[in-house]
DNA sequence: GTGATTATTTGACCTGTGTCAAATTTTTGC
DNA sequence: GCAAAAATTTGACACAGGTCAAATAATCAC
């Protein structure tokens, strides 16, 4: 487990049970079937979507091409940060890649709890810090690594993506064409 | 001014003057001469560095090549987020590109004020949120635009970088070779 | 199971951008 | 103001990775 996530979990576990219960009181579970969208461009993202079961992804369309920016497994949080923070229309899709179960953490209810308990505010801040650092690392991957290197890194850091998802989605997450990813795969599987 | 920064400024201006004064009580000003480093790899980043006067940048070295990740002008905040949050050794340099005046906001003093006043914690959280969104946009630029398009966008969004800094630094910020940036510039200056 | 659809691989070719080297322009020190 | 150093431009060439098309493999519907 990533050290940032570990810190958040540790803190979360050490919350006063009362506070913990109050936070979770606002949670609502929901199911989505494979291929459906949890968020679409134009909508305002008004919640954190905590994945309980299944796989989802966030992507946007640029020049008729899908670009996958994030892939969510169990315990990951799907959100359009930009839309959520500024309460403006999202420009991304969040799509269920399998049948999916999520816990919905509503913006305004969460805000109430954060105002009431500083430690929850702190957890939320840590989540954003983690997110910022994650973006920084992802940016670094694009600035320093070629397609093969990014693929190898993905295999090491997120093997589930390569193992469980079609080449087309892995390719769009690595920002290469599927043909190129296919060639990279054949190059490495021979050795 | 960027809408996120505007929100932070607005909120900051509406702070109770007492609280505002207490926050700024911990600020310390410092000068750096051109070419000196405010942070180097191996050090732990223990403060926000608010630029008052001059220009600075953050960069790291990969395969003997400098990659500039951020450029700071008046009112920008220089920080190695990763190092600051996790209190671990930084892997970046922060360098004064001109003679520089900064306000140093020390980690532990700032933490005290944040604990005491929820509105300061809120401001800090907004800063990180802004940072995360900024990273997301920068990532998008690398995923969707070629070198010329990134240059045009930079001219529009951050003309001071192109106008005030040497080609070598602009190039490393755009993640292209200086030769390529030079060709892009000549292509556009003729028209 | 079989045909149809979809996903993946392979081939041919092209373009953007990197590298190395050389030429030119600008800046700096004295 | 001039020589030396540094920055920028220009040229020649190589190659990663994109596109389009075709072949093959895997999956799905019934």
Coordinates of N, CA and C in Angstrom, one line a residue, chain B residues 33-180:
Chain B
X33 N 20.3 35.2 -3.7 CA 20.9 35.8 -4.9 C 20.7 34.9 -6.1
X34 N 20.7 35.5 -7.3 CA 20.5 34.8 -8.5 C 21.4 33.5 -8.6
X35 N 20.8 32.4 -8.9 CA 21.6 31.2 -9.1 C 21.7 30.3 -7.8
X36 N 21.3 30.9 -6.7 CA 21.3 30.1 -5.5 C 20.1 29.2 -5.3
X37 N 20.2 28.2 -4.5 CA 19.2 27.2 -4.3 C 18.4 27.4 -3.0
X38 N 17.1 27.4 -3.1 CA 16.2 27.5 -1.9 C 16.0 26.1 -1.4
X39 N 16.2 25.1 -2.2 CA 16.0 23.7 -1.8 C 16.8 22.9 -2.8
X40 N 17.4 21.8 -2.2 CA 18.2 20.9 -3.0 C 17.8 19.5 -2.7
X41 N 18.0 18.5 -3.6 CA 17.7 17.2 -3.4 C 18.4 16.7 -2.1
X42 N 17.7 15.9 -1.3 CA 18.2 15.4 -0.1 C 17.8 16.2 1.1
X43 N 17.5 17.5 0.9 CA 16.9 18.3 2.0 C 15.5 18.0 2.2
X44 N 15.0 18.3 3.4 CA 13.5 18.2 3.6 C 12.9 19.6 3.5
X45 N 11.9 19.7 2.7 CA 11.2 21.0 2.5 C 10.3 21.2 3.7
X46 N 10.7 22.2 4.5 CA 9.9 22.5 5.7 C 9.2 23.8 5.7
X47 N 9.0 24.3 4.5 CA 8.2 25.6 4.4 C 7.6 25.8 3.1
X48 N 6.6 26.7 3.0 CA 6.1 27.3 1.8 C 7.0 28.5 1.6
X49 N 7.4 28.7 0.3 CA 8.2 29.8 0.0 C 7.3 30.7 -0.9
X50 N 6.9 31.8 -0.4 CA 6.0 32.8 -1.1 C 6.9 33.8 -1.8
X51 N 6.9 33.9 -3.1 CA 7.7 34.8 -3.8 C 7.2 36.2 -3.7
X52 N 8.1 37.1 -3.2 CA 7.7 38.5 -3.2 C 8.2 39.3 -4.3
X53 N 9.4 38.9 -4.8 CA 10.1 39.7 -5.8 C 11.1 38.8 -6.5
X54 N 11.0 38.8 -7.9 CA 12.0 38.0 -8.6 C 11.3 36.7 -9.2
X55 N 12.1 35.8 -9.7 CA 11.6 34.6 -10.4 C 12.4 33.4 -9.9
X56 N 11.7 32.3 -9.7 CA 12.4 31.1 -9.3 C 11.8 29.9 -10.1
X57 N 12.4 28.8 -10.0 CA 11.9 27.6 -10.7 C 12.2 26.4 -9.8
X58 N 11.4 25.3 -10.1 CA 11.7 24.0 -9.5 C 12.1 23.1 -10.7
X59 N 13.1 22.3 -10.5 CA 13.5 21.4 -11.5 C 14.1 20.1 -10.9
X60 N 14.1 19.0 -11.7 CA 14.8 17.9 -11.3 C 15.7 17.4 -12.5
X61 N 16.6 16.5 -12.2 CA 17.6 16.1 -13.2 C 17.3 14.6 -13.5
X62 N 17.1 14.3 -14.8 CA 16.8 13.0 -15.2 C 17.7 12.7 -16.4
X63 N 18.5 11.6 -16.3 CA 19.5 11.3 -17.4 C 20.3 12.6 -17.8
X64 N 20.8 13.2 -16.8 CA 21.7 14.4 -17.0 C 21.0 15.6 -17.6
X65 N 19.6 15.5 -17.7 CA 18.9 16.6 -18.3 C 18.0 17.3 -17.3
X66 N 18.0 18.6 -17.3 CA 17.2 19.3 -16.3 C 15.7 19.3 -16.9
X67 N 14.8 19.0 -16.0 CA 13.4 19.1 -16.3 C 12.7 20.1 -15.4
X68 N 12.3 21.3 -15.9 CA 11.7 22.3 -15.1 C 10.2 22.0 -15.0
X69 N 9.8 22.0 -13.7 CA 8.4 21.6 -13.5 C 7.5 22.8 -13.1
X70 N 8.1 23.8 -12.5 CA 7.3 24.9 -12.2 C 8.1 26.2 -12.2
X71 N 7.5 27.3 -12.5 CA 8.1 28.6 -12.5 C 7.3 29.5 -11.7
X72 N 8.0 30.2 -10.8 CA 7.3 31.1 -9.8 C 7.6 32.5 -10.0
X73 N 6.5 33.3 -10.0 CA 6.6 34.8 -10.1 C 6.0 35.3 -8.8
X74 N 5.9 36.6 -8.7 CA 5.3 37.3 -7.6 C 4.0 36.6 -7.1
X75 N 3.9 36.3 -5.8 CA 2.7 35.8 -5.2 C 2.6 34.3 -5.4
X76 N 3.5 33.6 -6.2 CA 3.4 32.2 -6.3 C 4.1 31.5 -5.1
X77 N 3.7 30.3 -4.9 CA 4.2 29.6 -3.7 C 5.1 28.4 -4.2
X78 N 6.3 28.4 -3.8 CA 7.3 27.4 -4.2 C 7.3 26.4 -3.1
X79 N 7.2 25.1 -3.4 CA 7.2 24.0 -2.4 C 7.5 22.7 -3.1
X80 N 8.2 21.8 -2.4 CA 8.2 20.4 -2.9 C 7.1 19.7 -2.0
X81 N 6.0 19.5 -2.6 CA 4.8 19.0 -1.9 C 5.1 17.6 -1.3
X82 N 5.7 16.8 -2.1 CA 6.0 15.4 -1.7 C 6.9 15.4 -0.4
X83 N 7.9 16.2 -0.5 CA 8.9 16.3 0.6 C 8.2 16.9 1.9
X84 N 7.5 18.0 1.6 CA 6.8 18.7 2.7 C 5.8 17.8 3.4
X85 N 5.0 17.2 2.7 CA 3.9 16.3 3.3 C 4.5 15.1 4.0
X86 N 5.4 14.4 3.4 CA 5.9 13.2 3.9 C 7.1 13.4 4.8
X87 N 7.6 14.7 4.8 CA 8.8 15.0 5.6 C 9.9 14.0 5.2
X88 N 10.1 13.9 3.9 CA 11.1 13.1 3.4 C 12.0 13.9 2.5
X89 N 13.2 13.3 2.2 CA 14.2 14.1 1.3 C 13.5 14.5 0.0
X90 N 13.7 15.7 -0.4 CA 13.3 16.2 -1.7 C 14.1 15.6 -2.8
X91 N 13.5 15.5 -4.0 CA 14.3 15.1 -5.2 C 14.3 16.2 -6.2
X92 N 14.1 17.4 -5.8 CA 14.1 18.5 -6.7 C 14.9 19.7 -6.2
X93 N 15.3 20.5 -7.1 CA 16.0 21.8 -6.8 C 14.9 22.9 -6.9
X94 N 15.0 23.9 -6.0 CA 14.3 25.1 -6.2 C 15.4 26.2 -6.3
X95 N 15.4 26.9 -7.4 CA 16.5 27.8 -7.8 C 16.0 29.2 -8.0
X96 N 16.8 30.2 -7.5 CA 16.5 31.6 -7.8 C 17.0 31.9 -9.2
X97 N 16.1 32.3 -10.1 CA 16.5 32.6 -11.5 C 16.9 34.1 -11.6
X98 N 16.5 34.9 -10.6 CA 17.0 36.3 -10.5 C 17.3 36.4 -9.0
X99 N 17.8 37.6 -8.6 CA 17.8 37.9 -7.2 C 16.4 37.8 -6.7
X100 N 16.2 37.3 -5.5 CA 14.9 36.9 -5.1 C 14.6 37.3 -3.7
X101 N 13.3 37.7 -3.4 CA 12.9 37.9 -2.1 C 11.7 37.0 -1.8
X102 N 11.7 36.2 -0.8 CA 10.6 35.3 -0.4 C 10.2 35.5 1.0
X103 N 8.9 35.1 1.2 CA 8.4 35.0 2.6 C 8.4 33.5 2.9
X104 N 9.0 33.2 4.0 CA 9.1 31.8 4.4 C 8.0 31.5 5.4
X105 N 7.1 30.5 5.1 CA 6.1 30.1 6.0 C 6.4 28.7 6.6
X106 N 6.9 28.7 7.8 CA 7.4 27.5 8.4 C 6.4 26.5 8.7
X107 N 6.7 25.2 8.4 CA 5.8 24.1 8.5 C 5.1 24.1 9.9
X108 N 5.9 24.0 11.0 CA 5.3 23.8 12.3 C 4.6 25.0 12.8
X109 N 5.1 26.2 12.5 CA 4.3 27.4 12.9 C 3.0 27.5 12.2
X110 N 3.1 27.1 10.9 CA 1.8 27.2 10.1 C 0.8 26.1 10.6
X111 N 1.4 25.0 11.0 CA 0.5 23.9 11.5 C -0.2 24.3 12.8
X112 N 0.5 25.0 13.6 CA -0.1 25.5 14.9 C -1.3 26.4 14.6
X113 N -1.1 27.3 13.6 CA -2.1 28.3 13.3 C -3.3 27.5 12.7
X114 N -3.0 26.5 11.8 CA -4.1 25.8 11.2 C -4.9 25.0 12.2
X115 N -4.2 24.5 13.2 CA -5.0 23.7 14.2 C -5.9 24.7 15.0
X116 N -5.4 25.9 15.2 CA -6.1 26.8 16.0 C -7.3 27.4 15.3
X117 N -7.1 27.7 14.0 CA -8.2 28.3 13.2 C -8.6 27.5 12.0
X118 N -9.8 27.0 12.1 CA -10.3 26.2 11.0 C -10.3 26.9 9.6
X119 N -10.5 28.2 9.6 CA -10.5 28.9 8.3 C -9.1 28.9 7.7
X120 N -8.0 28.9 8.5 CA -6.7 28.8 7.9 C -6.5 27.4 7.3
X121 N -6.9 26.4 8.1 CA -6.8 25.0 7.6 C -7.5 24.9 6.2
X122 N -8.7 25.6 6.1 CA -9.5 25.6 4.9 C -8.7 26.3 3.8
X123 N -8.0 27.4 4.1 CA -7.2 28.1 3.0 C -6.1 27.1 2.5
X124 N -5.5 26.4 3.5 CA -4.4 25.5 3.1 C -4.9 24.4 2.2
X125 N -6.1 23.9 2.6 CA -6.7 22.9 1.8 C -7.0 23.4 0.4
X126 N -7.5 24.6 0.3 CA -7.8 25.2 -1.0 C -6.5 25.3 -1.9
X127 N -5.5 25.7 -1.2 CA -4.2 25.8 -1.9 C -3.8 24.4 -2.5
X128 N -4.0 23.4 -1.8 CA -3.6 22.0 -2.3 C -4.6 21.6 -3.4
X129 N -5.9 21.9 -3.2 CA -6.8 21.6 -4.2 C -6.5 22.3 -5.6
X130 N -6.1 23.6 -5.4 CA -5.7 24.3 -6.6 C -4.5 23.6 -7.3
X131 N -3.6 23.2 -6.4 CA -2.3 22.6 -6.9 C -2.7 21.3 -7.7
X132 N -3.6 20.5 -7.1 CA -3.9 19.3 -7.8 C -4.6 19.5 -9.1
X133 N -5.5 20.5 -9.2 CA -6.1 20.8 -10.4 C -5.1 21.4 -11.5
X134 N -4.2 22.1 -11.0 CA -3.1 22.7 -11.9 C -2.3 21.5 -12.5
X135 N -2.0 20.5 -11.6 CA -1.3 19.3 -12.2 C -2.1 18.6 -13.2
X136 N -3.4 18.5 -12.9 CA -4.2 17.8 -13.9 C -4.3 18.5 -15.2
X137 N -4.3 19.8 -15.2 CA -4.3 20.5 -16.5 C -3.0 20.4 -17.2
X138 N -1.9 20.4 -16.4 CA -0.6 20.3 -17.0 C -0.4 19.0 -17.7
X139 N -0.9 17.9 -17.0 CA -0.9 16.6 -17.5 C -1.7 16.5 -18.8
X140 N -2.8 17.1 -18.8 CA -3.6 17.1 -20.0 C -2.9 17.8 -21.2
X141 N -2.2 18.8 -20.9 CA -1.4 19.5 -22.0 C -0.4 18.5 -22.6
X142 N 0.2 17.7 -21.8 CA 1.2 16.8 -22.4 C 0.5 15.6 -23.1
X143 N -0.7 15.3 -22.7 CA -1.4 14.2 -23.3 C -2.1 14.5 -24.6
X144 N -2.4 15.8 -24.8 CA -3.2 16.1 -25.9 C -2.6 17.1 -26.9
X145 N -1.4 17.7 -26.5 CA -0.9 18.7 -27.4 C 0.5 18.4 -27.9
X146 N 0.9 18.8 -29.1 CA 2.2 18.6 -29.5 C 3.0 19.8 -29.1
X147 N 4.3 19.8 -29.4 CA 5.2 20.9 -28.9 C 4.8 22.3 -29.3
X148 N 4.4 22.4 -30.5 CA 3.9 23.8 -31.0 C 2.7 24.2 -30.2
X149 N 1.8 23.3 -30.0 CA 0.5 23.7 -29.3 C 0.8 24.1 -27.9
X150 N 1.7 23.3 -27.2 CA 2.1 23.6 -25.9 C 2.7 25.0 -25.8
X151 N 3.6 25.3 -26.8 CA 4.2 26.6 -26.8 C 3.2 27.8 -27.0
X152 N 2.3 27.6 -27.9 CA 1.2 28.6 -28.1 C 0.4 28.8 -26.8
X153 N 0.0 27.7 -26.2 CA -0.7 27.8 -24.9 C 0.1 28.5 -23.9
X154 N 1.4 28.2 -23.8 CA 2.2 28.9 -22.8 C 2.3 30.4 -23.1
X155 N 2.4 30.8 -24.3 CA 2.4 32.2 -24.7 C 1.1 32.9 -24.2
X156 N 0.0 32.1 -24.3 CA -1.3 32.7 -23.9 C -1.4 32.8 -22.4
X157 N -1.1 31.6 -21.8 CA -1.4 31.5 -20.3 C -0.3 32.1 -19.5
X158 N 1.0 32.0 -19.9 CA 2.1 32.4 -19.1 C 3.1 33.2 -19.9
X159 N 2.7 34.3 -20.5 CA 3.7 35.0 -21.4 C 5.0 35.4 -20.7
X160 N 4.9 35.7 -19.5 CA 6.2 36.1 -18.8 C 7.3 35.0 -18.9
X161 N 6.8 33.7 -18.9 CA 7.9 32.7 -19.0 C 8.6 32.8 -20.3
X162 N 7.9 33.0 -21.4 CA 8.5 33.0 -22.7 C 9.3 34.4 -22.8
X163 N 8.7 35.4 -22.3 CA 9.4 36.7 -22.4 C 10.6 36.9 -21.6
X164 N 10.6 36.4 -20.4 CA 11.6 36.7 -19.4 C 12.7 35.7 -19.2
X165 N 12.5 34.5 -19.7 CA 13.4 33.4 -19.4 C 14.1 32.9 -20.6
X166 N 15.4 32.4 -20.4 CA 16.1 31.9 -21.6 C 15.4 30.7 -22.2
X167 N 15.6 30.5 -23.5 CA 15.0 29.4 -24.3 C 15.3 28.1 -23.6
X168 N 16.4 27.9 -23.0 CA 16.8 26.6 -22.5 C 15.8 26.3 -21.3
X169 N 15.4 27.2 -20.5 CA 14.5 27.0 -19.4 C 13.1 26.8 -19.9
X170 N 12.7 27.6 -20.8 CA 11.3 27.5 -21.4 C 11.2 26.1 -22.1
X171 N 12.3 25.7 -22.8 CA 12.2 24.4 -23.4 C 12.1 23.3 -22.4
X172 N 12.8 23.4 -21.3 CA 12.8 22.3 -20.3 C 11.4 22.3 -19.6
X173 N 10.8 23.5 -19.6 CA 9.4 23.5 -19.0 C 8.4 22.9 -19.9
X174 N 8.6 23.1 -21.2 CA 7.7 22.5 -22.2 C 8.1 21.1 -22.5
X175 N 9.2 20.6 -21.9 CA 9.7 19.3 -22.2 C 10.0 19.0 -23.7
X176 N 10.7 20.0 -24.3 CA 11.2 19.7 -25.6 C 12.7 20.2 -25.6
X177 N 13.4 19.7 -26.6 CA 14.8 20.1 -26.7 C 14.9 21.6 -27.1
X178 N 16.0 22.3 -26.7 CA 16.1 23.7 -27.1 C 16.1 23.9 -28.6
X179 N 16.7 23.0 -29.3 CA 16.7 23.1 -30.8 C 15.2 23.1 -31.3
X180 N 14.4 22.2 -30.8 CA 13.0 22.1 -31.2 C 12.3 23.4 -30.9

